[in-house]
PDB file of C-alpha atoms and ligand atoms in Angstrom:
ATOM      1  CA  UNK A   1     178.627 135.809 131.756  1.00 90.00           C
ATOM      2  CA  UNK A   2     178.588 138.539 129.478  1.00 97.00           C
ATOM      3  CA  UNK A   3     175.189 139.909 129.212  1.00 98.00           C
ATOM      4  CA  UNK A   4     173.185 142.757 127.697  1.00 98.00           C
ATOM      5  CA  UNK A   5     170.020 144.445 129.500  1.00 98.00           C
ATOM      6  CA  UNK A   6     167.163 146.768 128.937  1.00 98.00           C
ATOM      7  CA  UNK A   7     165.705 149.328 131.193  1.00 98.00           C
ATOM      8  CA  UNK A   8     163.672 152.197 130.393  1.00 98.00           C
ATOM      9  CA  UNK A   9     163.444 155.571 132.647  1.00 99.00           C
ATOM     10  CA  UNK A  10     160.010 156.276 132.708  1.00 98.00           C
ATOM     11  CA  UNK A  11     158.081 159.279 132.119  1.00 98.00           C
ATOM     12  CA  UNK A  12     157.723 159.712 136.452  1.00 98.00           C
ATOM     13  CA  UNK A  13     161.719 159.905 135.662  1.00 98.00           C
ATOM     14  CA  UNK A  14     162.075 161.623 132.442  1.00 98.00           C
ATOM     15  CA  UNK A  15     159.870 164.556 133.868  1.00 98.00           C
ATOM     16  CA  UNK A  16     161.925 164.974 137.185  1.00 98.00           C
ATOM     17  CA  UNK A  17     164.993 165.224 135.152  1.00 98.00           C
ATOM     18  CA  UNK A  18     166.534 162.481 136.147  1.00 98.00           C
ATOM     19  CA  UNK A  19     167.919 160.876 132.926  1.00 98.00           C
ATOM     20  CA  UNK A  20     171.707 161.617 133.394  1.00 98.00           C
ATOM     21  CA  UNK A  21     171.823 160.963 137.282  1.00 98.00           C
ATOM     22  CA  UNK A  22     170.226 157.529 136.195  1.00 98.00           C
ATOM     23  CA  UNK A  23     172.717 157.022 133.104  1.00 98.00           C
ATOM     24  CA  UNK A  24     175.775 158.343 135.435  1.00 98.00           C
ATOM     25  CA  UNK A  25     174.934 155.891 138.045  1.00 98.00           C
ATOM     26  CA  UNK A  26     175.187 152.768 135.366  1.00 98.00           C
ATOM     27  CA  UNK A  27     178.108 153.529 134.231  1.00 98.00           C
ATOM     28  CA  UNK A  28     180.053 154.073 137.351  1.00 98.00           C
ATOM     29  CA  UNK A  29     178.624 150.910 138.682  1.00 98.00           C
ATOM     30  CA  UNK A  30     181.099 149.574 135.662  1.00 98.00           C
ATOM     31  CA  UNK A  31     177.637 148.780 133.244  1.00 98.00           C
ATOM     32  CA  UNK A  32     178.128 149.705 129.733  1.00 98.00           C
ATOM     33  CA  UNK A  33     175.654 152.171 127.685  1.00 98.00           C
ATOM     34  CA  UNK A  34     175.149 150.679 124.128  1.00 98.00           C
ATOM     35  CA  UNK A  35     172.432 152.088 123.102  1.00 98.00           C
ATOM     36  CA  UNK A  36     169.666 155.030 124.919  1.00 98.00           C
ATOM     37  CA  UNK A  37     166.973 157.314 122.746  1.00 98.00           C
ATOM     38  CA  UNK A  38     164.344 159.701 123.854  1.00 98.00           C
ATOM     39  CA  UNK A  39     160.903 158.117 122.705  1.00 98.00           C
ATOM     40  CA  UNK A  40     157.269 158.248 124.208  1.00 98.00           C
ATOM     41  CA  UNK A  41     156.395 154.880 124.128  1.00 98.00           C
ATOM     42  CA  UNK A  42     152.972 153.661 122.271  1.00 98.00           C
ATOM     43  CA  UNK A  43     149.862 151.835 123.264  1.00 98.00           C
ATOM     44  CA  UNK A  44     151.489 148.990 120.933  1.00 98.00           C
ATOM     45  CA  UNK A  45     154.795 149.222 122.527  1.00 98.00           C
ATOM     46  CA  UNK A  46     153.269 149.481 125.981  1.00 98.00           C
ATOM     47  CA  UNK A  47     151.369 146.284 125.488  1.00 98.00           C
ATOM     48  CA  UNK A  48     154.163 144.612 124.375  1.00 98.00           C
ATOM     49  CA  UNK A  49     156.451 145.353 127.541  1.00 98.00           C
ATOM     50  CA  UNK A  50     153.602 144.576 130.227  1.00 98.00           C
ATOM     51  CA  UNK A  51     152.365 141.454 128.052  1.00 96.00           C
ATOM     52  CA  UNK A  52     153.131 139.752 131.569  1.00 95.00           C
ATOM     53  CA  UNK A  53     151.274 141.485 133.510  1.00 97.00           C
ATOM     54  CA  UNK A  54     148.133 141.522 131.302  1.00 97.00           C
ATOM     55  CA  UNK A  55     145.553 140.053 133.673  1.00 98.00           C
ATOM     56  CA  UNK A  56     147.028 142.292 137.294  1.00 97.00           C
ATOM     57  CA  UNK A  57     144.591 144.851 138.379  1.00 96.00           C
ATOM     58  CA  UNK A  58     147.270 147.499 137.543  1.00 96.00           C
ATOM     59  CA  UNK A  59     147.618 146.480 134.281  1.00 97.00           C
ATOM     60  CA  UNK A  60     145.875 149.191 132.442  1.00 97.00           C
ATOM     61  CA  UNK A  61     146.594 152.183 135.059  1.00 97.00           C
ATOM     62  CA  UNK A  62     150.693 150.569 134.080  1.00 98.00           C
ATOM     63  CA  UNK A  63     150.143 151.291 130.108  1.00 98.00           C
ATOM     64  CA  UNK A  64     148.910 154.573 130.816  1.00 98.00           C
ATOM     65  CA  UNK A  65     151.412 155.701 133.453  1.00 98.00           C
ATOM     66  CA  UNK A  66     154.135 154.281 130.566  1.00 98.00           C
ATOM     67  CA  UNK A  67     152.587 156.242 127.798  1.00 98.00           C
ATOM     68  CA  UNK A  68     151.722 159.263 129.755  1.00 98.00           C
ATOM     69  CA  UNK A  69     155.461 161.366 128.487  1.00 98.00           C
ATOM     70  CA  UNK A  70     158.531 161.055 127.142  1.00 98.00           C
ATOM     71  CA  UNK A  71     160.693 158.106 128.518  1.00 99.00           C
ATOM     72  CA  UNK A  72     164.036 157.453 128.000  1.00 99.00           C
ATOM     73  CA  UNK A  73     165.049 153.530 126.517  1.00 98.00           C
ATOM     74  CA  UNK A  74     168.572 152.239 127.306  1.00 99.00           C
ATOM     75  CA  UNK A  75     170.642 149.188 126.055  1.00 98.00           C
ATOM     76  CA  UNK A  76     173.352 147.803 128.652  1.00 98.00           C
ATOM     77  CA  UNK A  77     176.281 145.186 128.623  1.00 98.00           C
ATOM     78  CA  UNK A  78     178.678 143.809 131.115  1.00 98.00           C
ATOM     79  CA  UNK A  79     179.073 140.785 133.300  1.00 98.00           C
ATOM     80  CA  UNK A  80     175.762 139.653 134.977  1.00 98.00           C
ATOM     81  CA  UNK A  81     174.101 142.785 133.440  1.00 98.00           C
ATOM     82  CA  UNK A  82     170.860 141.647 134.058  1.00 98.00           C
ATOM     83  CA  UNK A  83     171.331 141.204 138.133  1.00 98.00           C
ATOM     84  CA  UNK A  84     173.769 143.944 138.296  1.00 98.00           C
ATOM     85  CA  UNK A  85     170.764 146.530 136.782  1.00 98.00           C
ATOM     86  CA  UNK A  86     168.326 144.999 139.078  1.00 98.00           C
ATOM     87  CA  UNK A  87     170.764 145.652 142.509  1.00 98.00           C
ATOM     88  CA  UNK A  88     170.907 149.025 141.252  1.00 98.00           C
ATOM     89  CA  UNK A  89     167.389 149.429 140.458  1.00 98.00           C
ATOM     90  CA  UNK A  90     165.885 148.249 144.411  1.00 98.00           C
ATOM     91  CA  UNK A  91     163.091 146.809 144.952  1.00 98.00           C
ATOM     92  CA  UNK A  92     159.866 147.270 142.828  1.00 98.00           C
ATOM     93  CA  UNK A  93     158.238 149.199 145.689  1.00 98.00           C
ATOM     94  CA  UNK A  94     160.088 152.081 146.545  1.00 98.00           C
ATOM     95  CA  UNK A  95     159.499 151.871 149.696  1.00 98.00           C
ATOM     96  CA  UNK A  96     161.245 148.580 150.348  1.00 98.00           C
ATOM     97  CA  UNK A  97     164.471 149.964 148.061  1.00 98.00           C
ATOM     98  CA  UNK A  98     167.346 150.197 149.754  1.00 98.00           C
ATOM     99  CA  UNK A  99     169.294 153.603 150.356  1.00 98.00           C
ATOM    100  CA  UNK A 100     171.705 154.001 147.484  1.00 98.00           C
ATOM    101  CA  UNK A 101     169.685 152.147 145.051  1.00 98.00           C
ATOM    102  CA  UNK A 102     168.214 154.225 142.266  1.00 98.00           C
ATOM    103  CA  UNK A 103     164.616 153.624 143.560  1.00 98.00           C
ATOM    104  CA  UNK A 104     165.181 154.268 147.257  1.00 98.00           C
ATOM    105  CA  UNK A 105     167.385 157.477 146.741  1.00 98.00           C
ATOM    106  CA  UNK A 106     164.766 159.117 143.844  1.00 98.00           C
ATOM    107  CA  UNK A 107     161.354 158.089 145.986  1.00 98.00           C
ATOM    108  CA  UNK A 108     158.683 160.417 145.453  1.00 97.00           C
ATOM    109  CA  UNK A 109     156.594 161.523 148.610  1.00 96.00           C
ATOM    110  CA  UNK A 110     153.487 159.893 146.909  1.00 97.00           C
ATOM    111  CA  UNK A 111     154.365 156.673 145.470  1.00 97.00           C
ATOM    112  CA  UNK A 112     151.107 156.192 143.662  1.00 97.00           C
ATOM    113  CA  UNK A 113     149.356 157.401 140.553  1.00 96.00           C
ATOM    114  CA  UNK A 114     145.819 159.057 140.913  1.00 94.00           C
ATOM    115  CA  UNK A 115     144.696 155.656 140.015  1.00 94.00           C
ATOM    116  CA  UNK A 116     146.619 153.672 141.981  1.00 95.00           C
ATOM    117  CA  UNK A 117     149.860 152.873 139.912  1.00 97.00           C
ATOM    118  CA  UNK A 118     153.166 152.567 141.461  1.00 98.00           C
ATOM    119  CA  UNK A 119     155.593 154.952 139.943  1.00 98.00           C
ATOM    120  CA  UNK A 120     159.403 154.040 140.614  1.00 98.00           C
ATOM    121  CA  UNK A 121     161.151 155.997 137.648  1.00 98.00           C
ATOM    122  CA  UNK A 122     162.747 153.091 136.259  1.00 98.00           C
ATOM    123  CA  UNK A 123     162.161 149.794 134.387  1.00 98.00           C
ATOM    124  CA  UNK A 124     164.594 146.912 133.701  1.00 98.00           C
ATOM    125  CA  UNK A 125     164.417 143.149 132.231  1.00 98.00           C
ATOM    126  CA  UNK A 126     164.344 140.468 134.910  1.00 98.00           C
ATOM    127  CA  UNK A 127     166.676 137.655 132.598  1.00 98.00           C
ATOM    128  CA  UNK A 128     168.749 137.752 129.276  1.00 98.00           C
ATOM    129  CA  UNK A 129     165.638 136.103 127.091  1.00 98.00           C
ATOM    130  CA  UNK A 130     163.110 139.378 128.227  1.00 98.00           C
ATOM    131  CA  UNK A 131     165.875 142.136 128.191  1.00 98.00           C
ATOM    132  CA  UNK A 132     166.327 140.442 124.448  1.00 98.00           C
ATOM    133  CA  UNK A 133     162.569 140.555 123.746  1.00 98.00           C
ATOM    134  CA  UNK A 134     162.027 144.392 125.409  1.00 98.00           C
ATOM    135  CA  UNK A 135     165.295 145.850 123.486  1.00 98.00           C
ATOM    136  CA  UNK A 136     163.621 144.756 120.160  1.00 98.00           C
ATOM    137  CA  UNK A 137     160.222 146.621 120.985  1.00 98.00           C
ATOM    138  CA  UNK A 138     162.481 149.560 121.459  1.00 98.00           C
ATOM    139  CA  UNK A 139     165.416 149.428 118.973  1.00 98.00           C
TER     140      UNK A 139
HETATM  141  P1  IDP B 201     159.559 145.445 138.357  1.00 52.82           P
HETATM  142  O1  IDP B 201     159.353 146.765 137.624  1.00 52.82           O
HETATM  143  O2  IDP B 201     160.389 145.626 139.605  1.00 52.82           O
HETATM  144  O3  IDP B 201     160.070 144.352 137.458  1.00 52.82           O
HETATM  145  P2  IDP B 201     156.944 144.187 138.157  1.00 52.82           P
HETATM  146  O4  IDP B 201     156.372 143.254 139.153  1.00 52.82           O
HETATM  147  O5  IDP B 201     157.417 143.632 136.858  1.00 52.82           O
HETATM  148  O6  IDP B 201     158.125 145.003 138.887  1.00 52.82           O
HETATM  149  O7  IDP B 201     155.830 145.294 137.897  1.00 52.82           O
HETATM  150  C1  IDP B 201     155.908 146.164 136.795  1.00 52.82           C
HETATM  151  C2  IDP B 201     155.539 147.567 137.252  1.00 52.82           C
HETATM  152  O8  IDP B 201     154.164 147.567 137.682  1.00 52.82           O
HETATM  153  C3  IDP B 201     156.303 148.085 138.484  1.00 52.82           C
HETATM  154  O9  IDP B 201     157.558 148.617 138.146  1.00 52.82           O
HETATM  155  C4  IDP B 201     155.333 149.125 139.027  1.00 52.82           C
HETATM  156  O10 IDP B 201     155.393 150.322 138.274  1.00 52.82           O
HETATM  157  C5  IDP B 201     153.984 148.469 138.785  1.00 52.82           C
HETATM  158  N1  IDP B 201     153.494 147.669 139.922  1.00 52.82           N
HETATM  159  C6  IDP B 201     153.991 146.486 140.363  1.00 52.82           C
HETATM  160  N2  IDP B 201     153.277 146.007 141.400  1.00 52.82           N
HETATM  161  C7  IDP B 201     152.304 146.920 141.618  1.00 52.82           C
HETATM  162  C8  IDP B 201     151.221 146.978 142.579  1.00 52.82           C
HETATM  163  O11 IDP B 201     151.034 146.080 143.425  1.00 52.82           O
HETATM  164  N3  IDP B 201     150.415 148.067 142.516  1.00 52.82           N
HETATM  165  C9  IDP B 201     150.587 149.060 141.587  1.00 52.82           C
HETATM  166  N4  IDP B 201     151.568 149.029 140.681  1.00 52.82           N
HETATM  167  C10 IDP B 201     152.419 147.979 140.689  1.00 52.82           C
HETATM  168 MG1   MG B 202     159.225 143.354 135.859  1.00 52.82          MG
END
């Protein structure tokens, strides 16, 4: 199926410079860029995006980790674009990513924020209705 995604860099990402490692490894996976901008993302946008995850004890340490810098927003299209990203992306914990995923390979020493965030440089829808939803807070 021919799909579009959404996945952010995020400012943990942004500020280590690696925007155009991230974007490089997309599109040589075979993923198509439609759409990327620079923006720091608001309170409103922020709450938006994590809507989900509202109630989680890392909920508001998450909004300001997202709103903390510049981040870097990026539209995608291709076959199975939304499981594609997310085999790129590794697991949610860095730790747990797999070598040669973006998370594993750009792991920071320190995982965590000071309070207790996990920082893992990128963001990305997890099905075709939320990557529709997250594009629009964005584009
Ligand atoms: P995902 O980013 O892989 O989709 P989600 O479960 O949607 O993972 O969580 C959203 C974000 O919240 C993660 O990317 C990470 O930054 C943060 N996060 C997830 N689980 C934890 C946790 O247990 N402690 C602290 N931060 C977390
Ligand atoms: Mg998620």
């Amino acid at each position: 199926m021919l799909e579009r995604t959404f996945c952010m860099i995020k400012p943990d990402g942004v500020a280590r410079g690696l925007v155009d490692g991230i974007k490089q490894r997309i599109e040589k996976s075979g993923l198509k860029i439609v759409k990327s901008r620079d923006l720091t993302v608001s309170e409103e946008q922020a709450r938006k995006l994590y809507a989900v995850h509202k109630e989680k004890p890392f909920y508001s340490g998450l909004v300001k980790l997202i709103t903390s810098g510049p981040s870097h927003a990026i539209e995608i299209e291709g076959e199975n674009a939304v499981s594609r990203l997310r085999k790129l992306m590794g697991a949610t914990d860095p730790r747990q990513a797999d070598p040669g995923t973006i998370r594993g390979d750009y792991k920071e020493d320190n995982i965590y924020t000071a309070d207790g965030t996990m920082k893992n440089v990128i963001h990305g829808s997890d099905c075709t209705e939320n990557a529709k939803h997250e594009a629009a807070i964005f584009f």
